[in-house]
Coordinates of N, CA, C and O in Angstrom, one line a residue:
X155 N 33.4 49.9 -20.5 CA 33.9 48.7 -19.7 C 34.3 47.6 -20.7 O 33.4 47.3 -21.6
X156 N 35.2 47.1 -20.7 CA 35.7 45.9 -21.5 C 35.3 44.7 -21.0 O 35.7 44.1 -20.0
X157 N 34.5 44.2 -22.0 CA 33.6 43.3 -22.0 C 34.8 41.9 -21.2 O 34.3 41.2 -20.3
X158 N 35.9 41.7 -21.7 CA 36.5 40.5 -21.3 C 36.8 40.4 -19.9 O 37.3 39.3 -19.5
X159 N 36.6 41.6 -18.7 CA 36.3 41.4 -17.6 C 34.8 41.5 -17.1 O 34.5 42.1 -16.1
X160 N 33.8 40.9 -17.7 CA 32.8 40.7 -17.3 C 32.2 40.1 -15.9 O 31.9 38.9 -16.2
X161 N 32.0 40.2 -15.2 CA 32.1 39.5 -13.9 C 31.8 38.1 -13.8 O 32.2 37.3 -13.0
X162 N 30.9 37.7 -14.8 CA 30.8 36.2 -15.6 C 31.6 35.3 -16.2 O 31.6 34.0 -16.1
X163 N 32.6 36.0 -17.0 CA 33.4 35.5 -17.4 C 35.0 35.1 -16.4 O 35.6 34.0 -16.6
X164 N 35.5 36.0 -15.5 CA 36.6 36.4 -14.5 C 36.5 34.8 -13.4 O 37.6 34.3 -13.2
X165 N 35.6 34.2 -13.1 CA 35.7 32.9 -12.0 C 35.6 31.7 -13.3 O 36.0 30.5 -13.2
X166 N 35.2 32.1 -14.0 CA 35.4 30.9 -15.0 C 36.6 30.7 -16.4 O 36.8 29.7 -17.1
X167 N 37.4 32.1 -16.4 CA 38.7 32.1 -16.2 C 39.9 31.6 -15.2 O 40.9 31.0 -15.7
X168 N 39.9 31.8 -13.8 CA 40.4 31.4 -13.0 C 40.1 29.8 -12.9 O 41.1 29.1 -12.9
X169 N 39.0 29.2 -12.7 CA 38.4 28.2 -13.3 C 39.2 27.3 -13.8 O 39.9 26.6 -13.1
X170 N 39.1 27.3 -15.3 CA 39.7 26.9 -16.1 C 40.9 26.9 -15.8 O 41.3 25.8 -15.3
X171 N 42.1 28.1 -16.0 CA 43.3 27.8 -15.4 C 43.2 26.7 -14.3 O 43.6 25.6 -14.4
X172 N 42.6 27.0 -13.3 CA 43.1 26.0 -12.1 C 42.8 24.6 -11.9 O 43.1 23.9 -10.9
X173 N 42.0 24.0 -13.5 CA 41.3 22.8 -14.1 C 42.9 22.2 -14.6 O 43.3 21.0 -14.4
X174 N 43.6 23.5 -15.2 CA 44.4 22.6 -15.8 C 45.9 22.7 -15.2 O 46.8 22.3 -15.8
X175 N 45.9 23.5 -13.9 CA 46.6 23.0 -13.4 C 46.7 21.4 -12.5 O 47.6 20.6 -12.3
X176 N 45.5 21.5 -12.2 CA 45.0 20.3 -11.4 C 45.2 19.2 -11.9 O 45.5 18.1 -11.4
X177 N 45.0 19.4 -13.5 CA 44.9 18.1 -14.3 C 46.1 17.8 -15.0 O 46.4 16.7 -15.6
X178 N 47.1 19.1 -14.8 CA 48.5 18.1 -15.4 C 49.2 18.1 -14.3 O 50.2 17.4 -14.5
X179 N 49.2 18.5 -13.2 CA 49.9 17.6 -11.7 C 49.6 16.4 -11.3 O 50.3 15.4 -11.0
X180 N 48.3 16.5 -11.4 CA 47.5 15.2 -11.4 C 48.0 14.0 -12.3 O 48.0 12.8 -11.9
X181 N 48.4 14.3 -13.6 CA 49.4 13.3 -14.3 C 50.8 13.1 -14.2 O 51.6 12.2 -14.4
X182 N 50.9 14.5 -13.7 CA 52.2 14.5 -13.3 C 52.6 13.5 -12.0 O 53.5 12.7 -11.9
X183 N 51.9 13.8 -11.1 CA 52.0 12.6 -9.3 C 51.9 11.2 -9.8 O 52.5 10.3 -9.3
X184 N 50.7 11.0 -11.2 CA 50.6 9.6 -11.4 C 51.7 9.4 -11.9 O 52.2 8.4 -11.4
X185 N 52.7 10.2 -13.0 CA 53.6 9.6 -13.6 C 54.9 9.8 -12.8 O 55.8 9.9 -13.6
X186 N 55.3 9.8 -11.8 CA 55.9 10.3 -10.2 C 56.2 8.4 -9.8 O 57.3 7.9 -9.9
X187 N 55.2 7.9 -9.5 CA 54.5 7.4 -8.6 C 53.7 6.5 -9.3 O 52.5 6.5 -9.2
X188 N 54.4 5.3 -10.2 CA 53.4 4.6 -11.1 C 53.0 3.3 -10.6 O 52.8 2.4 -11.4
X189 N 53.0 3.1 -8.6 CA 52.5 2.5 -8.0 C 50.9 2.8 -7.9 O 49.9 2.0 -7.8
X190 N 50.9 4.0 -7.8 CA 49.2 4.9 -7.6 C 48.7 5.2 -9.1 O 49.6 5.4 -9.9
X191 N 47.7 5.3 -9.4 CA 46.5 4.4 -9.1 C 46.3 3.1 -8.5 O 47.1 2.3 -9.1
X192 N 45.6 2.4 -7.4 CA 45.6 1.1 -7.1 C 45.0 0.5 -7.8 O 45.5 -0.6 -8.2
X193 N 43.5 1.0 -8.2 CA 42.4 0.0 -8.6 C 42.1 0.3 -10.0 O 41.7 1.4 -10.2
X194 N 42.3 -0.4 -10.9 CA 41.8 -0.2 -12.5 C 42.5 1.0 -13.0 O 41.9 1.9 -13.5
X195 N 44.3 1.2 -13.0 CA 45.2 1.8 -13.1 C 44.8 2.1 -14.7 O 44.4 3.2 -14.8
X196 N 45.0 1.5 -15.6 CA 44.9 1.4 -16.9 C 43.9 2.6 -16.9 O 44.2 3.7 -17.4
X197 N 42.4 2.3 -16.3 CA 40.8 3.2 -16.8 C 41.3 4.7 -16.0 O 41.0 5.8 -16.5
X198 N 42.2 4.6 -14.7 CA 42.2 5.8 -14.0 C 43.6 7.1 -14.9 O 43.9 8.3 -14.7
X199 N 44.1 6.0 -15.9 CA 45.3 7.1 -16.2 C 44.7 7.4 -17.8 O 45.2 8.2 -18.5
X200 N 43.6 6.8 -18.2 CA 43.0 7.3 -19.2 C 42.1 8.4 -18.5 O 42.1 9.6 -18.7
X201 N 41.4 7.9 -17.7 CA 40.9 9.9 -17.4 C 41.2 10.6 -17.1 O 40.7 11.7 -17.2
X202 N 42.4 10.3 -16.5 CA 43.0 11.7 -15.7 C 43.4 12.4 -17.4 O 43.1 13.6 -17.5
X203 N 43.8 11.8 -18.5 CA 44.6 12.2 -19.5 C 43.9 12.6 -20.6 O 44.3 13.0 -21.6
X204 N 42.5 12.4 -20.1 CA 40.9 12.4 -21.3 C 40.4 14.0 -20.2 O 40.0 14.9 -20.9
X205 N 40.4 14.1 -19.0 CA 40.2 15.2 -18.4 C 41.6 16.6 -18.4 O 41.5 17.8 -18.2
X206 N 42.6 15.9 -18.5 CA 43.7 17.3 -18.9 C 43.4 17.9 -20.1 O 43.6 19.1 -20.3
X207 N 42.7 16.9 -21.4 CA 42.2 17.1 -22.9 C 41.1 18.1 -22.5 O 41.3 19.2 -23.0
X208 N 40.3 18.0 -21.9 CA 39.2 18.5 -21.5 C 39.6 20.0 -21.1 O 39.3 21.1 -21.7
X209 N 40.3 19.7 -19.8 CA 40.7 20.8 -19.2 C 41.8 22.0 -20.0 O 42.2 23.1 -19.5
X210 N 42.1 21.6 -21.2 CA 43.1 22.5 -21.7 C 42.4 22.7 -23.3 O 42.9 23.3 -24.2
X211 N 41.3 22.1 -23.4 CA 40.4 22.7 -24.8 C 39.6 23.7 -23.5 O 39.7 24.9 -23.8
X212 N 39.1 23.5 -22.8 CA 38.1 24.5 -22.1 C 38.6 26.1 -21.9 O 38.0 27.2 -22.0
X213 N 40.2 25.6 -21.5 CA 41.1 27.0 -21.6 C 41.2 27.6 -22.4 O 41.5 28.8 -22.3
X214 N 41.0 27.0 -23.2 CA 41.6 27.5 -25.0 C 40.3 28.4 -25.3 O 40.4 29.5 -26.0
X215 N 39.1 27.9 -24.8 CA 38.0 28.4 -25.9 C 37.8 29.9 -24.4 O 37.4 31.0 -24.7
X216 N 38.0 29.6 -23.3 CA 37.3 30.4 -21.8 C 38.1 31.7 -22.3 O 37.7 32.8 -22.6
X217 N 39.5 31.3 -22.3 CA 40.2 32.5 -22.8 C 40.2 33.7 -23.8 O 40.6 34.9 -23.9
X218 N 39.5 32.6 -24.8 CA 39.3 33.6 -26.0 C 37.5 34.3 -26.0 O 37.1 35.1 -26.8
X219 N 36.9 33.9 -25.3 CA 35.6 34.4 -25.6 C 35.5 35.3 -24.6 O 36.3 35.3 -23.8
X220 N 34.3 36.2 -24.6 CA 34.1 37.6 -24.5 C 33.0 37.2 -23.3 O 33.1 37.5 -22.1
X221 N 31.8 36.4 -23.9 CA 31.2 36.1 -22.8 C 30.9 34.3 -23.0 O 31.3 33.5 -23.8
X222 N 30.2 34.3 -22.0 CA 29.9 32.0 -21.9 C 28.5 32.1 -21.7 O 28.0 33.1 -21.2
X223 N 27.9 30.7 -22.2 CA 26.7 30.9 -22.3 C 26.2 31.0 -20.9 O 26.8 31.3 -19.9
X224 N 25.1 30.6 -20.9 CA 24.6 31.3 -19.2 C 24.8 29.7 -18.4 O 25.3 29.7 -17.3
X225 N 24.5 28.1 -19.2 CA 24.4 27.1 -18.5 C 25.7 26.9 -18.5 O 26.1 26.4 -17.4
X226 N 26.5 27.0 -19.1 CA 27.8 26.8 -18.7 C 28.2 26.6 -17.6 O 28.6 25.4 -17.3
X227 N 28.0 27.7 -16.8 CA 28.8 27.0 -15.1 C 28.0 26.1 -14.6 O 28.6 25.4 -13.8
X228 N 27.3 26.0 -14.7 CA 26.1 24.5 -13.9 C 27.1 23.4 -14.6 O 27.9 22.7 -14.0
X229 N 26.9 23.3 -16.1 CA 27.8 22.1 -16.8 C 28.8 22.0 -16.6 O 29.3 20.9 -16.8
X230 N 29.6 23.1 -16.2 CA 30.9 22.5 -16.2 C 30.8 22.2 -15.0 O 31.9 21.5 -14.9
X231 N 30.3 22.1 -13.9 CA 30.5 21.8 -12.6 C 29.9 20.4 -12.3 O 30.4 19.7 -11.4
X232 N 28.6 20.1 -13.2 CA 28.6 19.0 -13.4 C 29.1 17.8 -13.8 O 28.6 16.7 -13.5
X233 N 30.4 18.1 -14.8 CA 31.2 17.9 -15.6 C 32.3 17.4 -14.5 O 32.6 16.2 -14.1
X234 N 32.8 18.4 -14.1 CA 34.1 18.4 -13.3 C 33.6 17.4 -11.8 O 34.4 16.8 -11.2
X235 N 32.4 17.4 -11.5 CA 32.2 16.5 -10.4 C 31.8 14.7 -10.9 O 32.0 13.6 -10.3
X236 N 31.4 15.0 -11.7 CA 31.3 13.0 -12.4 C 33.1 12.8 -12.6 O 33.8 11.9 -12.3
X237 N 33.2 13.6 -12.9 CA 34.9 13.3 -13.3 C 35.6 13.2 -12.1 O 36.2 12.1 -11.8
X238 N 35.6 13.8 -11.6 CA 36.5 13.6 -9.8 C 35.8 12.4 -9.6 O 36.5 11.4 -9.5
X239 N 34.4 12.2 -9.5 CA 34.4 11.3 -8.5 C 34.3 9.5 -9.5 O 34.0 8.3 -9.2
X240 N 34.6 9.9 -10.5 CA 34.9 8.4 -11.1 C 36.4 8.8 -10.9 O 36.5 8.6 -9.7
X241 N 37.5 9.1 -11.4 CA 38.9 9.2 -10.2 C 38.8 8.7 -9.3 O 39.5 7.6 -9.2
X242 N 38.1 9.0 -8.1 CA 37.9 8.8 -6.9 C 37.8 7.5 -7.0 O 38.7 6.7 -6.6
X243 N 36.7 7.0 -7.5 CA 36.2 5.9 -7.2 C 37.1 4.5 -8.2 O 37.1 3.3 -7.9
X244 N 37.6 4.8 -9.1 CA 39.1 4.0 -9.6 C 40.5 4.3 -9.0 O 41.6 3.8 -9.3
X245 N 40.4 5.1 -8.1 CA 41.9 5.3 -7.5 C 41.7 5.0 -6.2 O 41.9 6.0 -5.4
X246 N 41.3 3.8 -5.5 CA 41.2 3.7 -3.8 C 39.9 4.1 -3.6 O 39.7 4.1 -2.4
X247 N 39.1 4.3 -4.0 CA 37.6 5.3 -3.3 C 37.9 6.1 -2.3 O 38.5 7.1 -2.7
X248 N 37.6 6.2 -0.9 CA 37.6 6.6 -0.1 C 39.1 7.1 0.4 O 39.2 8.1 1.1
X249 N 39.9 6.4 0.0 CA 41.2 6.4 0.5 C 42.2 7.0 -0.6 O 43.4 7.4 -0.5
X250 N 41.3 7.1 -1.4 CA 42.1 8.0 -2.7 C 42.7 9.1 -1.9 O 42.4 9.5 -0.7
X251 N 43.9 9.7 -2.9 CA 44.7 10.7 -2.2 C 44.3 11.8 -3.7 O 45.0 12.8 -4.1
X252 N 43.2 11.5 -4.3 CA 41.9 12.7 -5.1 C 41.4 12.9 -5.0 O 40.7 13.5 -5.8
X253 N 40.8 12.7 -3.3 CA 39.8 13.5 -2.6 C 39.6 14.7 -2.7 O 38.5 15.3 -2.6
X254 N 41.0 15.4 -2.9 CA 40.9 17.0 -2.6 C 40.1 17.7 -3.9 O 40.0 18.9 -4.0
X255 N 39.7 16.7 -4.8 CA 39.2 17.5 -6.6 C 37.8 17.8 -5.6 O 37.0 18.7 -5.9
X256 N 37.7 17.4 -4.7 CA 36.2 17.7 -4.3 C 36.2 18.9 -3.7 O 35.1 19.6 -3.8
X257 N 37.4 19.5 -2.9 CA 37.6 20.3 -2.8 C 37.6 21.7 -3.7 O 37.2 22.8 -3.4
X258 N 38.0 21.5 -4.5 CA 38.4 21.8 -5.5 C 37.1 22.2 -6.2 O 37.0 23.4 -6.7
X259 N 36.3 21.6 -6.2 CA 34.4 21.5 -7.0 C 33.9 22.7 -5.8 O 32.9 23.4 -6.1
X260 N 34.4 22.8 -4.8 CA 33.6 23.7 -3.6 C 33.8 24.8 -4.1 O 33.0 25.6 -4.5
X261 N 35.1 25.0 -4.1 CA 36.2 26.4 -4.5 C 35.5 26.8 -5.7 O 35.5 28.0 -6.0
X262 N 34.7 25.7 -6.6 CA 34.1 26.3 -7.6 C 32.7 27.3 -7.7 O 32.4 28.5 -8.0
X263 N 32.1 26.3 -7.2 CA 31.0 27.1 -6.8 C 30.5 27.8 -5.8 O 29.3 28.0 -5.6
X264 N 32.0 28.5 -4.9 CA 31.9 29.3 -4.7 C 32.6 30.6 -5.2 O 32.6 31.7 -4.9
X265 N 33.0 30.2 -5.9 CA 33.4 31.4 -7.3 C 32.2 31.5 -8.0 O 32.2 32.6 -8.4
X266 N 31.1 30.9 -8.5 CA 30.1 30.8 -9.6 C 28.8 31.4 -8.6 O 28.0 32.3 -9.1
X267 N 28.5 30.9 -7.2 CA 27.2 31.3 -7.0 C 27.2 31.6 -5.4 O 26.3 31.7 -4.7
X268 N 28.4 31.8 -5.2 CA 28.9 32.2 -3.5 C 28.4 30.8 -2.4 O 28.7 29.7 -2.6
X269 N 27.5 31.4 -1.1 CA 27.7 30.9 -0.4 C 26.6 29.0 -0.6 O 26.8 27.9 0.0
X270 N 25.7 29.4 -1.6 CA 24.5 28.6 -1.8 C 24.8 27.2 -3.0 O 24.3 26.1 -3.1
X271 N 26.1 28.2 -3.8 CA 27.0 27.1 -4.6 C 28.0 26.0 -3.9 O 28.4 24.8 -4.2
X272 N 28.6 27.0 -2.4 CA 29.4 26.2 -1.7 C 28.5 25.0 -1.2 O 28.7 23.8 -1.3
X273 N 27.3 25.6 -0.7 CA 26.7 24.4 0.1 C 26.4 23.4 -0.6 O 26.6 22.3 0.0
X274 N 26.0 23.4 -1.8 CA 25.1 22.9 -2.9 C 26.5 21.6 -2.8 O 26.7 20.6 -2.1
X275 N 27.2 22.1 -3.8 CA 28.2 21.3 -4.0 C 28.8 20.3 -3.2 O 28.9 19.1 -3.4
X276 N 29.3 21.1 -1.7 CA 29.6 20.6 -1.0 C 29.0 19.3 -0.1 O 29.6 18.4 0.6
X277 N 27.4 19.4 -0.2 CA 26.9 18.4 -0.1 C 26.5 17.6 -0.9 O 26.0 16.5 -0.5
X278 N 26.5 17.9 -2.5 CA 26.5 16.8 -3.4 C 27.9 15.7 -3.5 O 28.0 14.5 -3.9
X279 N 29.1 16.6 -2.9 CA 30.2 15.7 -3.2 C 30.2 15.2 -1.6 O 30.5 14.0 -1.7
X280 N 30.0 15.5 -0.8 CA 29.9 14.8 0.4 C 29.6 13.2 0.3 O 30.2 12.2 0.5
X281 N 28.0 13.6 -0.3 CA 27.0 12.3 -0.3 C 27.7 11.4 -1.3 O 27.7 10.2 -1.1
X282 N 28.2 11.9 -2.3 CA 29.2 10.8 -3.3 C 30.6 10.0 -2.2 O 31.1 8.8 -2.3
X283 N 30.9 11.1 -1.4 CA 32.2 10.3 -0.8 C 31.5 9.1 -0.1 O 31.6 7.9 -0.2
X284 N 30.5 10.0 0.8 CA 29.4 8.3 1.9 C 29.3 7.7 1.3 O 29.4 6.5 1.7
X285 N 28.8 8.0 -0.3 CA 28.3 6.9 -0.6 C 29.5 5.3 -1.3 O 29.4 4.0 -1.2
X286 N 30.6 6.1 -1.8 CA 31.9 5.5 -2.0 C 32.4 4.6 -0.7 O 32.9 3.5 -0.8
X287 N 32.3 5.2 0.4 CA 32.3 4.5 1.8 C 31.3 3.4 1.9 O 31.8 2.2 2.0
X288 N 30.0 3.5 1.7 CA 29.0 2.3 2.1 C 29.7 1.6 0.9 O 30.1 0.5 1.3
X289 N 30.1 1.8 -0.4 CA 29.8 0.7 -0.8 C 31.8 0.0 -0.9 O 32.1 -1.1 -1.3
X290 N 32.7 0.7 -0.5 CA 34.1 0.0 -0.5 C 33.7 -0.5 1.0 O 34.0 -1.7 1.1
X291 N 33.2 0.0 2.0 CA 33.4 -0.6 3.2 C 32.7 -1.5 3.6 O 33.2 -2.3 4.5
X292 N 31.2 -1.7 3.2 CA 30.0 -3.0 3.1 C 29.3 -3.6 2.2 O 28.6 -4.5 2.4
X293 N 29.6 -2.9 1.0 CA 29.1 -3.7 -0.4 C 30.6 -4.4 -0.5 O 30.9 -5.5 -0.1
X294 N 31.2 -3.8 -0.8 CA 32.6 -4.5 -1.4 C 33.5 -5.3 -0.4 O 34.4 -6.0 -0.7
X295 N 33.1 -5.1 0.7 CA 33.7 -5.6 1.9 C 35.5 -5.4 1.5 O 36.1 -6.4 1.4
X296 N 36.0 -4.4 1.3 CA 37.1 -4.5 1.1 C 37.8 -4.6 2.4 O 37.5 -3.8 3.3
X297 N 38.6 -5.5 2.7 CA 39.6 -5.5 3.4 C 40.3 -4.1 4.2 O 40.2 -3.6 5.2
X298 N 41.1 -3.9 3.3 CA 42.0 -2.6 3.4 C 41.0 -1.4 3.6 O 41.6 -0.4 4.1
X299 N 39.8 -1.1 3.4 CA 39.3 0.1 3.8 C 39.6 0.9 4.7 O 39.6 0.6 5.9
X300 N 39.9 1.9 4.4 CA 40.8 2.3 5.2 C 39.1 3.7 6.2 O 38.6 4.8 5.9
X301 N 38.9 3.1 7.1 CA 37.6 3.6 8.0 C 38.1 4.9 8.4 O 37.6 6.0 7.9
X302 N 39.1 5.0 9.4 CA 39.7 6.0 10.2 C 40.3 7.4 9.1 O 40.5 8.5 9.5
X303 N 40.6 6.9 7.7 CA 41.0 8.4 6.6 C 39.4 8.3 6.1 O 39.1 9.3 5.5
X304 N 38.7 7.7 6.3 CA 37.2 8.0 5.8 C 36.7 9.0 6.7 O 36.4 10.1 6.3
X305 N 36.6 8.8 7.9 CA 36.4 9.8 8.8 C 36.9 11.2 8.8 O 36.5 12.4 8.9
X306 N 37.8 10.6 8.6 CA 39.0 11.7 8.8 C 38.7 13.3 7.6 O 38.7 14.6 7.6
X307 N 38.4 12.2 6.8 CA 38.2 13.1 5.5 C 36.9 13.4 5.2 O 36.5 14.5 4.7
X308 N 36.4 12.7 5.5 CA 34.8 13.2 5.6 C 34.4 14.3 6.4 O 33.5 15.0 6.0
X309 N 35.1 14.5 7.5 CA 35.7 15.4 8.4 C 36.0 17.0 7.6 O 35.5 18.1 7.7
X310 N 37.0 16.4 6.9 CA 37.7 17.4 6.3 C 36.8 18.0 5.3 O 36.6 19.2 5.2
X311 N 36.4 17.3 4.8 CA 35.3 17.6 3.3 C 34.4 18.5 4.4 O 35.1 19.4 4.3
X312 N 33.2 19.1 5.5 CA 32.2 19.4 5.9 C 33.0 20.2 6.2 O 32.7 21.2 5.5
X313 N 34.2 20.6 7.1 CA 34.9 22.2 7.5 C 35.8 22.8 6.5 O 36.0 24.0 6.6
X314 N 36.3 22.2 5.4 CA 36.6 23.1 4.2 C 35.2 23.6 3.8 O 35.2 24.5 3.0
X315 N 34.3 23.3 4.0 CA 32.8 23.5 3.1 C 32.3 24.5 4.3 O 31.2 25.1 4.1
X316 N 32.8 24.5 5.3 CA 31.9 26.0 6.0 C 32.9 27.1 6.0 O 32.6 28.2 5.8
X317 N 34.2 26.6 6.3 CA 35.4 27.5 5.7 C 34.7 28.5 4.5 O 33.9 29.4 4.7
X318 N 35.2 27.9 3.3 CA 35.0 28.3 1.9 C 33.3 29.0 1.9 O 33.4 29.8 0.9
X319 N 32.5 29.1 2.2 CA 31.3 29.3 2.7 C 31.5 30.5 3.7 O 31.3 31.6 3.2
X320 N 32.0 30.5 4.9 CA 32.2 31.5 5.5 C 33.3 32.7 4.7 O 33.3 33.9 5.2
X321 N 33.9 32.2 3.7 CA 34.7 33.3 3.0 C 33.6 33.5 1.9 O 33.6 34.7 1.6
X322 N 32.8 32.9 1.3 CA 31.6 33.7 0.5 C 30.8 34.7 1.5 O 30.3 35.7 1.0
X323 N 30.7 34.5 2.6 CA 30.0 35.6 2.9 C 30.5 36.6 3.3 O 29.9 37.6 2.8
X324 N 31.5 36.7 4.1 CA 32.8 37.8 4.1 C 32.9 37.8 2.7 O 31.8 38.1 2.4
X325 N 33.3 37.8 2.0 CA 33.3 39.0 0.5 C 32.3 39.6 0.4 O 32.2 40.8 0.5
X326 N 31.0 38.3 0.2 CA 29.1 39.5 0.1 C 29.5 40.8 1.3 O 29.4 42.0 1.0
X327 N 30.0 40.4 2.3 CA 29.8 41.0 3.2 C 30.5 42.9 3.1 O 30.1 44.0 3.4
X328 N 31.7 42.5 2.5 CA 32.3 43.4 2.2 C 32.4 44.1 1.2 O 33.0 45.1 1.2
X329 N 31.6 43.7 0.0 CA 31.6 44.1 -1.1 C 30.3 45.1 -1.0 O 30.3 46.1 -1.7
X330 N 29.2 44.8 0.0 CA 28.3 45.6 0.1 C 28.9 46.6 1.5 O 28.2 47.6 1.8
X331 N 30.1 46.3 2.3 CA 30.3 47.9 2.8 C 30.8 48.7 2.1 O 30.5 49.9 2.3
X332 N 31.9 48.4 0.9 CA 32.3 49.1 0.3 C 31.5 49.7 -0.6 O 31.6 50.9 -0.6
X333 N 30.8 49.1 -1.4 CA 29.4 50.1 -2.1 C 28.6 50.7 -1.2 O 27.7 51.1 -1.8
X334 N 28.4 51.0 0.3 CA 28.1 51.5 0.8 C 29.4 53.3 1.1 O 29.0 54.4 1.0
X335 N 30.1 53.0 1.3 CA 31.1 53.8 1.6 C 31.0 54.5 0.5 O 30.5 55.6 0.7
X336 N 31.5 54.2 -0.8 CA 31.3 54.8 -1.9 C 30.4 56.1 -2.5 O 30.4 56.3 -3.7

């Protein structure tokens, strides 16, 4: 068996690629559109551009190695979620149109650890968006808060997360009739 399809290594291949696609559209829409970022434009277009660095050294090394250490996927996922959600939280908070990286963090861990990574995740990025909400909408008393895409999206963040979740289990699900058939 050829070690470079390792089943370890294959989601954190795809991974990577989809890190850096994310992260040069993502400069790409900012540089589109150099009304967006709203809030602390200057700090939000240094990370997006300090996370494409990130995201295309991580490629470089995922690609060439055989196998990754074992903490690896925990870190990068930890990694990739402080990073979205400082985005988030410099581009609009709640109202950011980078909500979907959260998405994106679900998609991960349910590639890394199926249905128990989707949840995991999914409710650690949840609790970061609430918490982005309490504080743009009553610490910060922002005006413009935008309540109703808070909902909306908050919304959206809990049924992509049973979605994505329900498709981890349909694969377990299937992967063990087919080794059964076999």
């Amino acid at each position: 068996m050829l070690t470079s399809f390792a089943p370890r290594i294959r989601p954190e291949r795809l991974i990577a690629a989809g890190r850096v696609v994310l992260a040069l559209f993502s400069l790409f829409a900012v540089w589109l559109d150099p009304t967006e970022p709203a809030r602390d434009a200057e700090f939000a277009y240094g990370l997006l551009l300090t996370y494409m660095l990130y995201a295309v050294a991580v490629a470089a090394v995922i690609w060439r190695v055989e196998n990754i250490p074992s903490r690896w996927p925990f870190t990068s996922q930890v990694i990739d979620i402080a990073f979205f959600s400082a985005v988030i939280f410099f581009t609009s908070g709640p109202g950011s149109p980078f909500n979907v990286y959260f998405v994106f963090a679900s998609l991960c861990g349910a590639l890394r650890w199926q249905v128990r990574g989707t949840l995991i995740t999914a409710a650690t990025t949840l609790a970061v968006f609430m918490l982005f909400g309490i504080y743009f909408g009553f610490i910060d008393e922002d005006p413009a808060f935008p309540l109703r895409a808070f909902i909306i999206r908050g919304v959206y963040l809990i049924v992509l997360a049973v979605l994505i979740a329900y498709v981890a289990i349909y694969h377990r699900s299937e992967e063990r009739r087919v080794g059964k058939e076999c």
